[in-house]
Backbone as CSV, one residue per row, in Angstrom:
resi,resn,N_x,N_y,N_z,CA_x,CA_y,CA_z,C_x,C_y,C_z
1,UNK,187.956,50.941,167.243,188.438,50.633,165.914,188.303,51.882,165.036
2,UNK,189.245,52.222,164.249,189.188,53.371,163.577,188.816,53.078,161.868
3,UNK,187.952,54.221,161.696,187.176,53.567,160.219,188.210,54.331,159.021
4,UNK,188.000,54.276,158.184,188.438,55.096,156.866,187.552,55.887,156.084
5,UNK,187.915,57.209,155.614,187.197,58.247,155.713,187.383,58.642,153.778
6,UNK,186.502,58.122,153.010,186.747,58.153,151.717,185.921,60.028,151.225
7,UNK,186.029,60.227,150.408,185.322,61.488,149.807,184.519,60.767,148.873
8,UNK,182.852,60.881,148.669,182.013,60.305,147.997,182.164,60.621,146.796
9,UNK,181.806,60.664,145.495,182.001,61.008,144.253,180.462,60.634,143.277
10,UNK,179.942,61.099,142.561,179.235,60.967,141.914,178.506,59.287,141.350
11,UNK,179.827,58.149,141.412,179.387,57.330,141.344,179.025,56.624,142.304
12,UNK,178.959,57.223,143.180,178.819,56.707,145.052,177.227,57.298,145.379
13,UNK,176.483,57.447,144.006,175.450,58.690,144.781,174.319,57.470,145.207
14,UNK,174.223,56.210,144.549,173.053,55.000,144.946,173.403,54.736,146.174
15,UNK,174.924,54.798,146.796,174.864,54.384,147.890,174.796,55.692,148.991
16,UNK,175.141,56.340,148.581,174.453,57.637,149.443,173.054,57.594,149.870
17,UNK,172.688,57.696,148.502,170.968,57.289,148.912,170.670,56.304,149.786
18,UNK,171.056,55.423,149.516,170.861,54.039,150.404,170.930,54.527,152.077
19,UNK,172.440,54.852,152.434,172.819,54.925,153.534,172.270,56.584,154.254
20,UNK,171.594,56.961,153.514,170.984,58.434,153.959,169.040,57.858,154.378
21,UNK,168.375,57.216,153.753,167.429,57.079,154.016,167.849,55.499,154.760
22,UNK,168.412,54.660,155.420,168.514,54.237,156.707,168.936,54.677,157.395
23,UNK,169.919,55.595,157.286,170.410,56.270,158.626,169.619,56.977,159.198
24,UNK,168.748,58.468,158.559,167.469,58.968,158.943,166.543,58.150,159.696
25,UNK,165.823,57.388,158.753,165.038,56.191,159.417,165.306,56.009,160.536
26,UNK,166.037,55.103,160.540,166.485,54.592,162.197,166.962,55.483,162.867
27,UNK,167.170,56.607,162.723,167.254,57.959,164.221,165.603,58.275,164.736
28,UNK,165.044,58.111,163.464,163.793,59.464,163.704,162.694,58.571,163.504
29,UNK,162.286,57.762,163.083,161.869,56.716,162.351,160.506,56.422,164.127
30,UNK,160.988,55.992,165.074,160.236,55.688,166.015,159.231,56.967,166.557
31,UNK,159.780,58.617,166.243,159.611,59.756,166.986,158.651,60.601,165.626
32,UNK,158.328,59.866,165.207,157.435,60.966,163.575,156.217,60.142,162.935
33,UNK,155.504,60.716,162.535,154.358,59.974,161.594,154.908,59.104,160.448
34,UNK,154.501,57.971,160.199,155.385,57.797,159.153,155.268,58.417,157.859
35,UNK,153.989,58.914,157.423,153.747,59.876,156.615,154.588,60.987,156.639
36,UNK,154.744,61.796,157.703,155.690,62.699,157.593,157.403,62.445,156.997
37,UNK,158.066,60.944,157.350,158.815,60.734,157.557,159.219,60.256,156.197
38,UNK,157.888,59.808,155.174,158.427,58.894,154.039,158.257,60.338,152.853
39,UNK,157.326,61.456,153.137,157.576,62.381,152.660,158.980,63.471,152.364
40,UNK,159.294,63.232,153.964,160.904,63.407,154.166,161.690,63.117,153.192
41,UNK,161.572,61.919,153.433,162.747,61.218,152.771,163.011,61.292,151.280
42,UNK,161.262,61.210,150.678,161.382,61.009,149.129,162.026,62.266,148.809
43,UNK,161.428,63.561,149.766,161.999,64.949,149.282,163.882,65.437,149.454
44,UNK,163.919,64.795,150.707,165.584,65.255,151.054,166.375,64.171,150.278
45,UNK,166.307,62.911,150.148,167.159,61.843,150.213,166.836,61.483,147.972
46,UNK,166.072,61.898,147.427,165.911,61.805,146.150,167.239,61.408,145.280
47,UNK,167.343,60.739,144.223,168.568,60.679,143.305,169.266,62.133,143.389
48,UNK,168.103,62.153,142.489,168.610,64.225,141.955,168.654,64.916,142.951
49,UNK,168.277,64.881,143.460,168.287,65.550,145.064,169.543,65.908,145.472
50,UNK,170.374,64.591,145.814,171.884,64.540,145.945,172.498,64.402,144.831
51,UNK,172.184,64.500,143.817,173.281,64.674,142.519,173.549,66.409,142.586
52,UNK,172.483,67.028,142.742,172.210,68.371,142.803,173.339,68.901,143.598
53,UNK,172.939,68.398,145.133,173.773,69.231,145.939,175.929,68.461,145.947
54,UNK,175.893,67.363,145.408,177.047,66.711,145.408,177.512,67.795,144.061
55,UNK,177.696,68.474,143.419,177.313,68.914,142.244,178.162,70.436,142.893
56,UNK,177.352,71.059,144.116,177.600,72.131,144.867,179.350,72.520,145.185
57,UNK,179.934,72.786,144.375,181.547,73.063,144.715,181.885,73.423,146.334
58,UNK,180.866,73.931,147.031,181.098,74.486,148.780,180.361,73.300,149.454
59,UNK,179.736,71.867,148.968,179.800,71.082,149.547,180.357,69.766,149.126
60,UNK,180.248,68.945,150.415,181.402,68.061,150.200,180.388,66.296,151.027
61,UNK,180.393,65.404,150.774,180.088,64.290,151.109,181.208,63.341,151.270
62,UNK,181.305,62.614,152.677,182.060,61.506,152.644,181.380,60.673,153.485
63,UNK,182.357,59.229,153.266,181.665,57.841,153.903,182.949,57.753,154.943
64,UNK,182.464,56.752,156.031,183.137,56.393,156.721,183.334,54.345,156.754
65,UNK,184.213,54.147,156.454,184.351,52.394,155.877,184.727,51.738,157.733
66,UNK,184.223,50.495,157.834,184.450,49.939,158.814,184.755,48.223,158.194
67,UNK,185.766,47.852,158.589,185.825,46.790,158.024,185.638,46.639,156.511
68,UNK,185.643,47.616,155.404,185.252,47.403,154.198,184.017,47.555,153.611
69,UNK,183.314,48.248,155.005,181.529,48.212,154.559,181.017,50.055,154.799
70,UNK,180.353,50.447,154.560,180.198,51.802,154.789,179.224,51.739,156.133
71,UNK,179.842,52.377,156.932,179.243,52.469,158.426,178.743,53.762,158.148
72,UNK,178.698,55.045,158.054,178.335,56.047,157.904,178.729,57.047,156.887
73,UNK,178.486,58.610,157.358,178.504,59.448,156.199,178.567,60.977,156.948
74,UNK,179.291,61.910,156.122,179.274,63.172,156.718,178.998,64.273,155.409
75,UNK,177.825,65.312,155.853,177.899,66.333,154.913,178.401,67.691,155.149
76,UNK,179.815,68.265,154.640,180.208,69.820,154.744,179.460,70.504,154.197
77,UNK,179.340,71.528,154.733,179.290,72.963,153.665,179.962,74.021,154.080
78,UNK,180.553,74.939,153.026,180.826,76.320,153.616,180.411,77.313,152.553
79,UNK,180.751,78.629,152.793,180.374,79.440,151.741,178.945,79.567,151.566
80,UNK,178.092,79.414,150.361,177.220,80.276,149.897,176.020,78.533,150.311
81,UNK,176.730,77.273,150.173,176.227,76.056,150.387,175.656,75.813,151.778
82,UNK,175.949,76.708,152.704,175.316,76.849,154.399,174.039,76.840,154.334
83,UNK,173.585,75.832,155.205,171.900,76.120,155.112,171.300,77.603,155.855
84,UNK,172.716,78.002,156.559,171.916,79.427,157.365,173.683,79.897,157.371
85,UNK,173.255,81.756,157.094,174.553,82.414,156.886,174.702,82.759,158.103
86,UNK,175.941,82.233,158.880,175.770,82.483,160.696,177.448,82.687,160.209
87,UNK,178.189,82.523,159.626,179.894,82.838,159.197,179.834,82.580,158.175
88,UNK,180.211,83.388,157.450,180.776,83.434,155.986,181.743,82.246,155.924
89,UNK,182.610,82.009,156.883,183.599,81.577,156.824,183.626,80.725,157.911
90,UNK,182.974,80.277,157.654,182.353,78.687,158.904,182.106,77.638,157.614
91,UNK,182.200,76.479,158.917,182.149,75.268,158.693,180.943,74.852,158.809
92,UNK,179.670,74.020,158.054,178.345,73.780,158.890,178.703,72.063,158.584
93,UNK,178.346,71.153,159.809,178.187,69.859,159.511,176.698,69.796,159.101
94,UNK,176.057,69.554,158.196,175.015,69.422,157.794,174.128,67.731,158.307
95,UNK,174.829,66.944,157.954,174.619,65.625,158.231,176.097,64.792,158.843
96,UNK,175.565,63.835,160.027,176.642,63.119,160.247,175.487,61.997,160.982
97,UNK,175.860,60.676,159.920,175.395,59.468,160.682,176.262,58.450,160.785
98,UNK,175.921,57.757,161.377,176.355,56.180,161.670,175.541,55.147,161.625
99,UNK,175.342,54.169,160.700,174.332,53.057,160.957,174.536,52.292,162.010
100,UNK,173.019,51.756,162.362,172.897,51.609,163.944,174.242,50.250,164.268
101,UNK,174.276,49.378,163.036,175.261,48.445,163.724,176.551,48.280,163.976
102,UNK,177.004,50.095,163.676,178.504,50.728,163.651,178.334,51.565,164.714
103,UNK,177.330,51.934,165.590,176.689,52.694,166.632,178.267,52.590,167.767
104,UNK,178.598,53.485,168.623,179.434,52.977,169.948,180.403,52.697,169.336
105,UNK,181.165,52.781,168.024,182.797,52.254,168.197,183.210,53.244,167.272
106,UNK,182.839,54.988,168.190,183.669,55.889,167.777,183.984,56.667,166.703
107,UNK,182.968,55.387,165.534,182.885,56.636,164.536,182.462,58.394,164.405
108,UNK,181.592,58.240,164.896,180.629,59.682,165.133,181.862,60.444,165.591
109,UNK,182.283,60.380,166.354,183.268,61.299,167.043,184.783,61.239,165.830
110,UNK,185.079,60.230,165.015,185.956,60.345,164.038,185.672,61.442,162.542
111,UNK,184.305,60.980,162.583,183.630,61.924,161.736,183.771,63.380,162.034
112,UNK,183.375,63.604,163.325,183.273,65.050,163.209,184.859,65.921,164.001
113,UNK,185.619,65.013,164.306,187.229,65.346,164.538,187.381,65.717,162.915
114,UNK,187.390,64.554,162.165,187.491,65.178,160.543,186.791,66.488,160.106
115,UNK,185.948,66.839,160.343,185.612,68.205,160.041,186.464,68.956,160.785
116,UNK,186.803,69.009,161.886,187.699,69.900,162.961,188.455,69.785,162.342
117,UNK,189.590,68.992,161.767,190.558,69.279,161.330,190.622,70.191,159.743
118,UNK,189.253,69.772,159.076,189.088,70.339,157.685,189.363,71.729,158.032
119,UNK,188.305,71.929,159.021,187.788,73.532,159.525,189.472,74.322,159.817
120,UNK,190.269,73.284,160.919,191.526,74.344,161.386,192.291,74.469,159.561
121,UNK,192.278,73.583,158.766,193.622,73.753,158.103,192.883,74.561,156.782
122,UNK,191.488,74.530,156.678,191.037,75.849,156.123,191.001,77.132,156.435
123,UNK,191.033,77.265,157.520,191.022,78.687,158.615,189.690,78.844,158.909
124,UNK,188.937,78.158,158.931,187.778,78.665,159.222,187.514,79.128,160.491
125,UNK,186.314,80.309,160.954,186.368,80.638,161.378,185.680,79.794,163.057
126,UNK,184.827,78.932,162.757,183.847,78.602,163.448,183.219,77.163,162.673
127,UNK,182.598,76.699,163.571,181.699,74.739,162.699,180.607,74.748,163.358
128,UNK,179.863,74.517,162.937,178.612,74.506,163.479,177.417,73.646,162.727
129,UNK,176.329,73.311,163.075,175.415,72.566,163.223,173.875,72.868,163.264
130,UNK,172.723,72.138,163.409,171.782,72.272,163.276,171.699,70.450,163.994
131,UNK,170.346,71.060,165.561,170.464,68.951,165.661,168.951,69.641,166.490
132,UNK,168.228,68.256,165.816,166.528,68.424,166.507,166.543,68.582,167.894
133,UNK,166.352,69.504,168.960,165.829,69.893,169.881,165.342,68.541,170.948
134,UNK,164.724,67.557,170.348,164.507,66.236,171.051,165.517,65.264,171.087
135,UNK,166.733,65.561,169.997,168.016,64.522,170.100,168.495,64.434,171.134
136,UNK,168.227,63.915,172.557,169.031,64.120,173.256,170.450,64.127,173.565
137,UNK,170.774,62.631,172.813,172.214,61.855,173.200,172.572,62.929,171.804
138,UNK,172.652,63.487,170.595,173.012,64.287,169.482,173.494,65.531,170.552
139,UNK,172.895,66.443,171.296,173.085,67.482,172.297,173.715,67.135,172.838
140,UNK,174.056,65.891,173.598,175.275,65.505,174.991,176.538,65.436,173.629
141,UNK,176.545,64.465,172.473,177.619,64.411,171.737,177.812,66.124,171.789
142,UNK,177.182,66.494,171.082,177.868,67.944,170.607,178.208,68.818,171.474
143,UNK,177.792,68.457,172.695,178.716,69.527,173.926,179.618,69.128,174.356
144,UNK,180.039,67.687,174.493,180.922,67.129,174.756,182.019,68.264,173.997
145,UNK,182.535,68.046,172.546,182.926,68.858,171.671,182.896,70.443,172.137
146,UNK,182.049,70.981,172.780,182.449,72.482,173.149,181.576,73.263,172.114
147,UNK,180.100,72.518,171.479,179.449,73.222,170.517,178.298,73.833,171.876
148,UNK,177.853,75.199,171.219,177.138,75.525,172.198,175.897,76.492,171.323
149,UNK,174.780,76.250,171.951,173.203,76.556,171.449,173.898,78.140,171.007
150,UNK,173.645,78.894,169.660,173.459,80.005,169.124,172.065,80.555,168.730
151,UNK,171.379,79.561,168.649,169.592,79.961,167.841,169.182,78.962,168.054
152,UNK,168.264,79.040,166.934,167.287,77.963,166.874,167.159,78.245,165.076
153,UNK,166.585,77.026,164.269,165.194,77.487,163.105,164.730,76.328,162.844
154,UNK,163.667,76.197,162.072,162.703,75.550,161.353,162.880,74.241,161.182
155,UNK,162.656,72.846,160.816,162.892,72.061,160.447,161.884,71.524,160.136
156,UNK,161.211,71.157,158.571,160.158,70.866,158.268,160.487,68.949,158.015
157,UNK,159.371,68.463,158.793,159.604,67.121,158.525,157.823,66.633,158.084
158,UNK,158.085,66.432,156.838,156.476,66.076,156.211,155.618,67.831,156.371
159,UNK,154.483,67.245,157.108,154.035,67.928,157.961,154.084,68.922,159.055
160,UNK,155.040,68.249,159.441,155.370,68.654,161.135,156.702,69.709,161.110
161,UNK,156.459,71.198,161.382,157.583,71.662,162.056,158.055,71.579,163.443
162,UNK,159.249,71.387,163.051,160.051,71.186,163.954,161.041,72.035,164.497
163,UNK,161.590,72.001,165.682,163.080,73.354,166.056,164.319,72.197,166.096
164,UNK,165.369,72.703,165.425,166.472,72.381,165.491,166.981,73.603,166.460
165,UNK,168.493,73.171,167.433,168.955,73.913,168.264,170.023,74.240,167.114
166,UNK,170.715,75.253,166.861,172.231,76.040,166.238,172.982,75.865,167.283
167,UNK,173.903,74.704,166.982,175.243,74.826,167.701,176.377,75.094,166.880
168,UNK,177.359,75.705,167.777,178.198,76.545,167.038,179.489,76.372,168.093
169,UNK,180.628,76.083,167.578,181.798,76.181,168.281,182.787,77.223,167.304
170,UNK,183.183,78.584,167.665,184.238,79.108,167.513,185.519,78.679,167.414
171,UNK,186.644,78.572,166.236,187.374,78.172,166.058,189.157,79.557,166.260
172,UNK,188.938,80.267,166.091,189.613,81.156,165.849,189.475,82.610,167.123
């Protein structure tokens, strides 16, 4: 089933929040302290937090609708909004979830075809990523796609650092 792919807007930011601290949760939620995890959250997932970066002209937030309900969410960046300068002129998916009961019917993979297409009809050069090192099935998705390990960096969760792998698919 194919979802619909809205662009979030400022008055969409409660439900951002909403659907950003369950989606987190339920990925990571079983694999972290919960201390670490509710620290997380208050820090990344905050009102202002995402008013801030929705705010960011080089990034971009959208939902993905299933039946009329928001199944998930995707975060762009390009330009100066990249969490790591690996192309000027790259694409980074920053965030891409799916809530667990939209899990398996293809969104994930609609989501990030939509960036592919953002990426070709911008010219960008390259799309790339950041996915925790323990994601397994996140690593099989993203190779599937033709993204392939460039680095590594940091990922502070609470307490706990963590390695994210840099995947990176060349576009050009």
């Amino acid at each position: 089933m194919k979802g619909k792919i809205i662009v979030c807007t400022f008055e969409d930011l409660s439900e951002l929040k909403r659907i950003s601290i369950e989606t987190f949760s339920d990925t990571f939620a079983s694999e972290n302290e919960p201390a670490d995890l509710q620290q997380y959250l208050s820090e990344a997932y905050g009102y202002d937090k995402l008013k801030k970066e929705m705010a960011i002209s080089d990034t971009r937030f959208y939902f993905i609708y299933l039946a009329d309900e928001v199944s998930g969410y995707l975060k762009l960046n390009t330009g100066d909004a990249q969490t790591e300068m690996l192309d000027k002129d790259g694409l980074e998916v920053e965030r891409i979830y799916i809530r667990d009961e939209f899990k398996r019917q293809g969104l994930g993979k609609q989501l990030l075809n939509y960036a592919f297409d953002l990426a070709y009809k911008e010219k960008r050069t390259s799309i790339w990523l950041g996915v925790w090192e323990e994601n397994k099935n996140a690593l099989h998705f993203y190779q599937e796609f033709g993204f392939k390990k460039v680095g590594t960096h940091d990922f502070v969760l609470g307490a706990d650092r963590q390695t994210d792998l840099i995947m990176m698919k060349e576009l050009l």
